[in-house]
């Protein structure tokens, strides 16, 4: 069904408000509420009251207290446990499902962010429902509008699933006021299940390590800094630095990368560089298939060593 969306009428919305119970997933980083994740709250409000926020991680209570001031949230459920830091979906999905079942929520909403895109399909699978992605408009409690074919067509989706697991496009549901609310706080259930996963892989490990190692190397070379999408999504580097299919195309004299796997989408943005040099601890990493010069080793050792040598020259 392809058609242009129309906003729901006031009677439709007030009828919905009597039936629904929505859960909005809130994101945070290092104990601070991520305001862009409040798109889930704005969308939940369009469905009707009551709106419950959900937050988990080592500073969950402090974030919950901050989120309680957001206008339009009635209650915040929080779970304080470091296993849910960085929103690892393998850990977060079973936690969320337990709390959804306990609260009997009809609609679960998260931002269409890297976190939401990772988490919500797993939550939907565990609840045996189909996820509805990247909505830009709510027509009614079961009908949603979302762009498809890179925004060239608009799809209206009607879902009979229950509960409905939805990701929302941030720009379509701007965050409301972060002051003036007075939500109650409630501790959620913690199944303490699925905690085998730890965050790994991302070569530079953290923004602090990225900032400690990469600018001195770039300075020593007289180079600009770029980053992979994984590094950008993990918050190590600014979006504007992303190289690749969905980032910038670069073709410098020397492209020196450390802790880059060499995914095809990354190569799309840098493969025309004159000389490609790579440092990776995995000798089988795909980046070595395109590199002119390769060094198999730990970047935390090799990058400072290289920086030091370059400075001396
Ligand atoms: P990882 O995949 O986590 O790789 C880390 C690498 O670091 C590994 O090879 C590991 O061996 C190595 N490593 C780990 N620790 C160390 C250490 N101590 N010392 C040395 N080496 C170490 N990606 C982009 O970059 N740009 C894009 O524009 C882009 N667009 C995309 C578009 C789409 C539609 C999709 C689906 C994906 C896109 N991606 C893009 C993502 C891409 O598929 C990869 O997930 C991403 O490039 C991986 O980034 P990475 O190599 O930094 O991280």
CSV table of C-alpha atoms and ligand atoms in Angstrom, one decimal:
chain,number,residue,atom,x,y,z
A,1,UNK,CA,0.0,0.0,0.0
A,2,UNK,CA,1.7,3.2,-1.1
A,3,UNK,CA,0.3,6.5,-0.3
A,4,UNK,CA,0.9,9.9,1.3
A,5,UNK,CA,0.5,9.9,5.0
A,6,UNK,CA,-2.1,12.1,6.9
A,7,UNK,CA,-1.9,13.0,10.5
A,8,UNK,CA,-4.3,11.1,12.8
A,9,UNK,CA,-7.4,13.0,13.9
A,10,UNK,CA,-7.9,14.2,17.5
A,11,UNK,CA,-10.7,11.7,18.2
A,12,UNK,CA,-8.5,8.9,16.9
A,13,UNK,CA,-5.7,9.9,19.2
A,14,UNK,CA,-7.9,10.3,22.3
A,15,UNK,CA,-9.5,6.8,21.7
A,16,UNK,CA,-6.0,5.4,21.5
A,17,UNK,CA,-4.9,7.0,24.7
A,18,UNK,CA,-7.3,4.9,26.7
A,19,UNK,CA,-5.9,1.6,25.4
A,20,UNK,CA,-2.2,1.9,25.1
A,21,UNK,CA,0.8,1.6,27.2
A,22,UNK,CA,4.0,2.5,25.5
A,23,UNK,CA,7.6,1.9,26.5
A,24,UNK,CA,10.3,4.3,25.1
A,25,UNK,CA,13.9,3.1,25.2
A,26,UNK,CA,16.3,5.9,26.3
A,27,UNK,CA,20.0,5.9,25.4
A,28,UNK,CA,22.8,7.4,27.5
A,29,UNK,CA,26.5,7.7,27.3
A,30,UNK,CA,28.7,7.8,30.4
A,31,UNK,CA,25.9,8.7,32.7
A,32,UNK,CA,24.4,11.4,30.5
A,33,UNK,CA,21.0,11.1,28.8
A,34,UNK,CA,21.3,11.1,25.0
A,35,UNK,CA,18.8,13.8,24.1
A,36,UNK,CA,18.5,12.5,20.5
A,37,UNK,CA,17.0,9.2,21.9
A,38,UNK,CA,14.1,11.3,23.2
A,39,UNK,CA,12.6,10.8,19.7
A,40,UNK,CA,11.2,7.6,21.1
A,41,UNK,CA,9.4,9.6,23.8
A,42,UNK,CA,8.0,12.1,21.3
A,43,UNK,CA,6.6,9.2,19.1
A,44,UNK,CA,5.3,7.4,22.2
A,45,UNK,CA,3.4,10.5,23.2
A,46,UNK,CA,1.7,10.6,19.8
A,47,UNK,CA,0.4,7.1,20.5
A,48,UNK,CA,-1.1,8.2,23.8
A,49,UNK,CA,-0.5,7.9,27.6
A,50,UNK,CA,0.9,6.5,29.7
A,51,UNK,CA,4.5,6.7,28.5
A,52,UNK,CA,7.2,4.8,30.4
A,53,UNK,CA,10.9,5.3,29.7
A,54,UNK,CA,13.5,2.5,30.0
A,55,UNK,CA,17.1,2.9,30.9
A,56,UNK,CA,19.8,0.4,31.8
A,57,UNK,CA,23.6,0.5,32.5
A,58,UNK,CA,26.0,1.3,35.3
A,59,UNK,CA,24.6,4.8,35.9
A,60,UNK,CA,21.0,4.0,35.1
A,61,UNK,CA,19.6,5.5,38.2
A,62,UNK,CA,21.3,8.9,37.6
A,63,UNK,CA,20.2,8.8,34.0
A,64,UNK,CA,16.6,7.9,35.1
A,65,UNK,CA,16.6,10.9,37.5
A,66,UNK,CA,17.6,13.2,34.6
A,67,UNK,CA,15.1,11.6,32.3
A,68,UNK,CA,12.3,12.0,34.9
A,69,UNK,CA,12.4,15.7,34.1
A,70,UNK,CA,11.6,15.1,30.5
A,71,UNK,CA,8.1,16.3,29.7
A,72,UNK,CA,5.6,13.6,28.8
A,73,UNK,CA,7.1,10.6,30.6
A,74,UNK,CA,5.0,9.2,33.4
A,75,UNK,CA,7.4,6.6,34.7
A,76,UNK,CA,11.0,5.5,34.2
A,77,UNK,CA,12.0,1.9,34.7
A,78,UNK,CA,15.7,1.6,35.3
A,79,UNK,CA,18.1,-1.4,35.7
A,80,UNK,CA,21.5,-0.6,37.2
A,81,UNK,CA,24.1,-3.1,35.9
A,82,UNK,CA,27.3,-2.5,34.0
A,83,UNK,CA,26.5,-5.5,31.7
A,84,UNK,CA,24.1,-3.2,29.8
A,85,UNK,CA,26.7,-0.4,29.2
A,86,UNK,CA,27.2,0.5,25.5
A,87,UNK,CA,23.9,-1.2,24.8
A,88,UNK,CA,25.3,-4.6,23.7
A,89,UNK,CA,22.2,-6.1,22.1
A,90,UNK,CA,23.0,-9.7,23.2
A,91,UNK,CA,22.8,-8.5,26.8
A,92,UNK,CA,20.2,-5.8,26.4
A,93,UNK,CA,17.5,-7.7,24.4
A,94,UNK,CA,16.7,-10.4,27.0
A,95,UNK,CA,16.6,-7.7,29.7
A,96,UNK,CA,14.2,-5.6,27.7
A,97,UNK,CA,11.9,-8.6,26.9
A,98,UNK,CA,11.6,-9.4,30.6
A,99,UNK,CA,10.6,-5.9,31.4
A,100,UNK,CA,8.2,-5.7,28.5
A,101,UNK,CA,6.5,-8.9,29.6
A,102,UNK,CA,6.3,-7.7,33.2
A,103,UNK,CA,4.9,-4.3,32.2
A,104,UNK,CA,2.5,-5.6,29.6
A,105,UNK,CA,3.4,-2.8,27.1
A,106,UNK,CA,1.6,-2.6,23.8
A,107,UNK,CA,4.2,-0.5,21.9
A,108,UNK,CA,7.9,-0.5,22.4
A,109,UNK,CA,9.8,2.4,20.7
A,110,UNK,CA,13.5,3.1,20.2
A,111,UNK,CA,15.4,5.5,18.0
A,112,UNK,CA,16.5,4.3,14.6
A,113,UNK,CA,20.1,4.8,15.8
A,114,UNK,CA,22.9,2.2,15.7
A,115,UNK,CA,21.7,1.1,19.1
A,116,UNK,CA,18.1,0.8,18.2
A,117,UNK,CA,18.8,-0.9,14.8
A,118,UNK,CA,21.0,-3.5,16.7
A,119,UNK,CA,18.6,-4.1,19.6
A,120,UNK,CA,15.0,-4.0,18.3
A,121,UNK,CA,15.1,-6.8,15.7
A,122,UNK,CA,16.4,-9.1,18.5
A,123,UNK,CA,13.6,-7.9,20.8
A,124,UNK,CA,11.0,-8.5,18.1
A,125,UNK,CA,12.4,-12.0,17.4
A,126,UNK,CA,12.3,-12.9,21.1
A,127,UNK,CA,8.7,-11.7,21.3
A,128,UNK,CA,7.8,-13.4,18.0
A,129,UNK,CA,6.6,-10.2,16.3
A,130,UNK,CA,7.8,-8.3,13.2
A,131,UNK,CA,9.7,-5.2,13.8
A,132,UNK,CA,8.6,-2.0,12.2
A,133,UNK,CA,11.6,0.1,11.2
A,134,UNK,CA,12.4,3.8,10.8
A,135,UNK,CA,8.9,5.2,11.1
A,136,UNK,CA,8.3,8.9,10.2
A,137,UNK,CA,4.7,9.1,11.1
A,138,UNK,CA,2.0,7.4,13.2
A,139,UNK,CA,-1.4,7.1,11.6
A,140,UNK,CA,-3.0,5.1,14.4
A,141,UNK,CA,-2.1,2.5,17.0
A,142,UNK,CA,-1.5,-0.1,14.3
A,143,UNK,CA,-0.6,1.9,11.2
A,144,UNK,CA,2.7,3.6,10.6
A,145,UNK,CA,4.4,5.4,7.8
A,146,UNK,CA,8.0,4.8,6.8
A,147,UNK,CA,10.2,5.7,3.8
A,148,UNK,CA,11.5,2.9,1.6
A,149,UNK,CA,13.9,2.8,-1.4
A,150,UNK,CA,16.1,5.4,0.2
A,151,UNK,CA,13.2,7.7,0.7
A,152,UNK,CA,11.9,7.5,-2.9
A,153,UNK,CA,8.6,6.0,-1.8
A,154,UNK,CA,6.5,6.1,1.3
A,155,UNK,CA,5.1,2.9,2.7
A,156,UNK,CA,2.1,2.7,5.1
A,157,UNK,CA,2.4,-0.4,7.3
A,158,UNK,CA,-0.5,-1.9,9.2
A,159,UNK,CA,0.6,-4.4,11.9
A,160,UNK,CA,-1.6,-6.9,13.8
A,161,UNK,CA,1.3,-8.0,15.9
A,162,UNK,CA,1.3,-7.5,19.7
A,163,UNK,CA,3.3,-6.0,21.1
A,164,UNK,CA,4.5,-3.7,18.4
A,165,UNK,CA,8.3,-3.2,18.3
A,166,UNK,CA,9.2,0.0,16.4
A,167,UNK,CA,12.2,2.2,15.6
A,168,UNK,CA,11.6,5.9,15.0
A,169,UNK,CA,13.4,8.3,12.8
A,170,UNK,CA,14.8,11.1,15.0
A,171,UNK,CA,14.2,14.0,12.6
A,172,UNK,CA,10.5,13.1,12.3
A,173,UNK,CA,9.9,13.1,16.0
A,174,UNK,CA,11.9,16.0,17.5
A,175,UNK,CA,12.8,15.7,21.2
A,176,UNK,CA,10.5,17.6,23.5
A,177,UNK,CA,11.4,19.7,26.6
A,178,UNK,CA,14.0,18.2,28.9
A,179,UNK,CA,12.7,20.1,31.9
A,180,UNK,CA,9.3,20.3,33.5
A,181,UNK,CA,8.4,16.6,33.8
A,182,UNK,CA,8.1,14.7,37.1
A,183,UNK,CA,8.1,11.0,36.2
A,184,UNK,CA,8.2,8.4,39.0
A,185,UNK,CA,11.1,5.9,39.1
A,186,UNK,CA,10.8,2.1,39.4
A,187,UNK,CA,13.5,-0.5,39.5
A,188,UNK,CA,13.1,-3.0,36.6
A,189,UNK,CA,13.7,-6.7,36.6
A,190,UNK,CA,17.2,-7.9,35.8
A,191,UNK,CA,17.3,-11.5,34.4
A,192,UNK,CA,21.1,-11.4,34.4
A,193,UNK,CA,21.0,-13.5,31.3
A,194,UNK,CA,23.0,-13.5,28.1
A,195,UNK,CA,25.9,-11.6,29.7
A,196,UNK,CA,28.6,-13.7,27.8
A,197,UNK,CA,29.1,-10.9,25.2
A,198,UNK,CA,31.6,-8.1,25.8
A,199,UNK,CA,32.4,-5.2,23.5
A,200,UNK,CA,35.4,-6.0,21.4
A,201,UNK,CA,36.7,-5.7,17.8
A,202,UNK,CA,36.7,-2.0,17.5
A,203,UNK,CA,40.4,-1.5,17.1
A,204,UNK,CA,40.9,1.8,19.1
A,205,UNK,CA,38.7,0.6,22.0
A,206,UNK,CA,37.5,4.1,23.1
A,207,UNK,CA,37.4,7.7,22.3
A,208,UNK,CA,40.1,8.4,24.9
A,209,UNK,CA,42.4,5.9,23.1
A,210,UNK,CA,41.5,7.3,19.7
A,211,UNK,CA,42.3,10.8,20.9
A,212,UNK,CA,45.5,9.7,22.6
A,213,UNK,CA,47.0,7.8,19.7
A,214,UNK,CA,45.7,9.2,16.4
A,215,UNK,CA,46.3,13.0,16.6
A,216,UNK,CA,50.0,12.7,17.5
A,217,UNK,CA,50.5,10.3,14.6
A,218,UNK,CA,48.6,12.6,12.2
A,219,UNK,CA,50.7,15.5,13.4
A,220,UNK,CA,53.9,13.7,12.9
A,221,UNK,CA,52.9,12.9,9.4
A,222,UNK,CA,51.3,16.2,8.6
A,223,UNK,CA,48.1,14.2,7.8
A,224,UNK,CA,44.4,14.6,8.4
A,225,UNK,CA,42.4,12.1,10.5
A,226,UNK,CA,39.7,9.7,9.2
A,227,UNK,CA,37.7,7.0,10.9
A,228,UNK,CA,35.6,3.9,10.1
A,229,UNK,CA,31.9,3.8,10.6
A,230,UNK,CA,32.4,1.4,13.5
A,231,UNK,CA,34.6,4.1,15.2
A,232,UNK,CA,32.0,6.8,14.5
A,233,UNK,CA,29.1,4.7,15.7
A,234,UNK,CA,31.0,3.8,18.8
A,235,UNK,CA,31.5,7.5,19.5
A,236,UNK,CA,35.3,7.5,19.0
A,237,UNK,CA,35.3,10.0,16.2
A,238,UNK,CA,33.0,12.7,14.8
A,239,UNK,CA,30.6,11.7,12.0
A,240,UNK,CA,32.4,14.2,9.7
A,241,UNK,CA,35.5,12.0,9.8
A,242,UNK,CA,33.9,8.9,8.4
A,243,UNK,CA,35.5,7.4,5.3
A,244,UNK,CA,33.6,5.0,3.1
A,245,UNK,CA,30.5,4.3,1.3
A,246,UNK,CA,28.3,6.3,3.6
A,247,UNK,CA,31.1,8.7,4.5
A,248,UNK,CA,33.8,10.7,2.5
A,249,UNK,CA,35.9,9.5,-0.4
A,250,UNK,CA,39.5,10.3,0.0
A,251,UNK,CA,42.6,9.6,-2.2
A,252,UNK,CA,45.7,10.9,-0.4
A,253,UNK,CA,49.4,10.1,-1.2
A,254,UNK,CA,49.4,7.9,1.9
A,255,UNK,CA,46.5,6.2,3.7
A,256,UNK,CA,47.8,4.8,6.9
A,257,UNK,CA,45.2,2.9,9.0
A,258,UNK,CA,45.4,1.2,12.4
A,259,UNK,CA,42.8,-1.3,13.6
A,260,UNK,CA,40.8,-1.1,10.4
A,261,UNK,CA,39.4,-4.5,9.3
A,262,UNK,CA,39.0,-3.5,5.6
A,263,UNK,CA,35.3,-4.0,5.1
A,264,UNK,CA,34.1,-3.4,1.6
A,265,UNK,CA,32.1,-0.3,2.6
A,266,UNK,CA,35.3,1.3,4.1
A,267,UNK,CA,37.4,0.4,1.1
A,268,UNK,CA,34.8,2.2,-1.1
A,269,UNK,CA,36.0,5.5,0.4
A,270,UNK,CA,39.8,5.0,0.3
A,271,UNK,CA,40.8,2.4,-2.2
A,272,UNK,CA,42.1,5.1,-4.7
A,273,UNK,CA,44.8,6.3,-2.2
A,274,UNK,CA,48.3,6.2,-3.7
A,275,UNK,CA,49.9,4.1,-1.0
A,276,UNK,CA,47.8,2.1,1.5
A,277,UNK,CA,49.6,1.1,4.8
A,278,UNK,CA,47.8,-0.9,7.4
A,279,UNK,CA,48.5,-2.0,11.0
A,280,UNK,CA,46.3,-4.8,12.3
A,281,UNK,CA,46.9,-7.6,14.8
A,282,UNK,CA,45.1,-10.0,12.6
A,283,UNK,CA,47.3,-11.2,9.8
A,284,UNK,CA,44.2,-12.4,7.9
A,285,UNK,CA,42.3,-9.0,8.1
A,286,UNK,CA,40.9,-8.1,4.7
A,287,UNK,CA,42.7,-4.7,4.8
A,288,UNK,CA,46.0,-6.6,4.0
A,289,UNK,CA,44.5,-7.6,0.6
A,290,UNK,CA,44.5,-4.0,-0.5
A,291,UNK,CA,47.5,-2.7,1.5
A,292,UNK,CA,50.8,-1.9,-0.2
A,293,UNK,CA,52.5,-2.0,3.1
A,294,UNK,CA,51.3,-4.1,6.1
A,295,UNK,CA,52.4,-4.4,9.7
A,296,UNK,CA,50.9,-7.3,11.7
A,297,UNK,CA,51.0,-6.1,15.3
A,298,UNK,CA,49.2,-4.5,18.2
A,299,UNK,CA,48.4,-0.9,17.3
A,300,UNK,CA,48.7,0.2,21.0
A,301,UNK,CA,52.4,-0.7,20.7
A,302,UNK,CA,53.1,0.1,17.0
A,303,UNK,CA,51.3,3.5,16.7
A,304,UNK,CA,53.3,5.2,19.5
A,305,UNK,CA,56.5,3.6,18.2
A,306,UNK,CA,55.9,4.9,14.7
A,307,UNK,CA,54.9,8.3,16.0
A,308,UNK,CA,58.1,8.5,17.9
A,309,UNK,CA,60.2,7.5,14.9
A,310,UNK,CA,58.5,10.0,12.6
A,311,UNK,CA,59.1,12.8,15.2
A,312,UNK,CA,62.8,12.1,15.2
A,313,UNK,CA,63.2,12.3,11.4
B,1,LIG,P1,36.0,-3.7,13.1
B,1,LIG,O1,35.2,-4.4,12.2
B,1,LIG,O2,35.6,-3.8,14.6
B,1,LIG,O3,37.5,-4.1,13.0
B,1,LIG,C1,38.5,-3.8,13.9
B,1,LIG,C2,39.8,-4.3,13.3
B,1,LIG,O4,40.8,-3.9,14.2
B,1,LIG,C3,39.9,-5.8,13.2
B,1,LIG,O5,40.4,-6.2,11.9
B,1,LIG,C4,40.9,-6.3,14.3
B,1,LIG,O6,41.7,-7.4,14.0
B,1,LIG,C5,41.7,-5.0,14.5
B,1,LIG,N1,42.2,-4.8,15.8
B,1,LIG,C6,41.6,-4.9,17.0
B,1,LIG,N2,42.4,-4.6,18.0
B,1,LIG,C7,43.6,-4.3,17.5
B,1,LIG,C8,44.8,-4.0,18.1
B,1,LIG,N3,45.0,-3.8,19.4
B,1,LIG,N4,45.9,-3.7,17.2
B,1,LIG,C9,45.7,-3.9,15.9
B,1,LIG,N5,44.6,-4.2,15.3
B,1,LIG,C10,43.5,-4.4,16.1
B,1,LIG,N6,32.2,1.4,7.3
B,1,LIG,C11,33.0,2.4,7.0
B,1,LIG,O7,34.1,2.5,7.5
B,1,LIG,N7,32.6,3.5,6.2
B,1,LIG,C12,31.4,3.5,5.6
B,1,LIG,O8,31.1,4.5,5.0
B,1,LIG,C13,30.5,2.4,5.9
B,1,LIG,N8,29.3,2.4,5.3
B,1,LIG,C14,28.5,1.3,5.5
B,1,LIG,C15,27.2,1.2,4.8
B,1,LIG,C16,26.4,0.1,4.9
B,1,LIG,C17,25.1,0.1,4.2
B,1,LIG,C18,26.8,-0.9,5.8
B,1,LIG,C19,26.0,-2.1,6.0
B,1,LIG,C20,28.0,-0.9,6.5
B,1,LIG,C21,28.9,0.3,6.3
B,1,LIG,N9,30.1,0.3,7.0
B,1,LIG,C22,30.9,1.4,6.7
B,1,LIG,C23,30.5,-0.6,8.0
B,1,LIG,C24,31.4,-1.7,7.6
B,1,LIG,O9,30.7,-2.8,7.1
B,1,LIG,C25,32.3,-2.2,8.8
B,1,LIG,O10,31.4,-2.6,9.8
B,1,LIG,C26,33.2,-1.1,9.4
B,1,LIG,O11,34.0,-0.5,8.3
B,1,LIG,C27,34.2,-1.8,10.3
B,1,LIG,O12,35.0,-0.8,10.9
B,1,LIG,P2,36.4,-1.2,11.6
B,1,LIG,O13,37.2,-1.9,10.6
B,1,LIG,O14,36.9,0.0,12.3
B,1,LIG,O15,35.9,-2.1,12.9
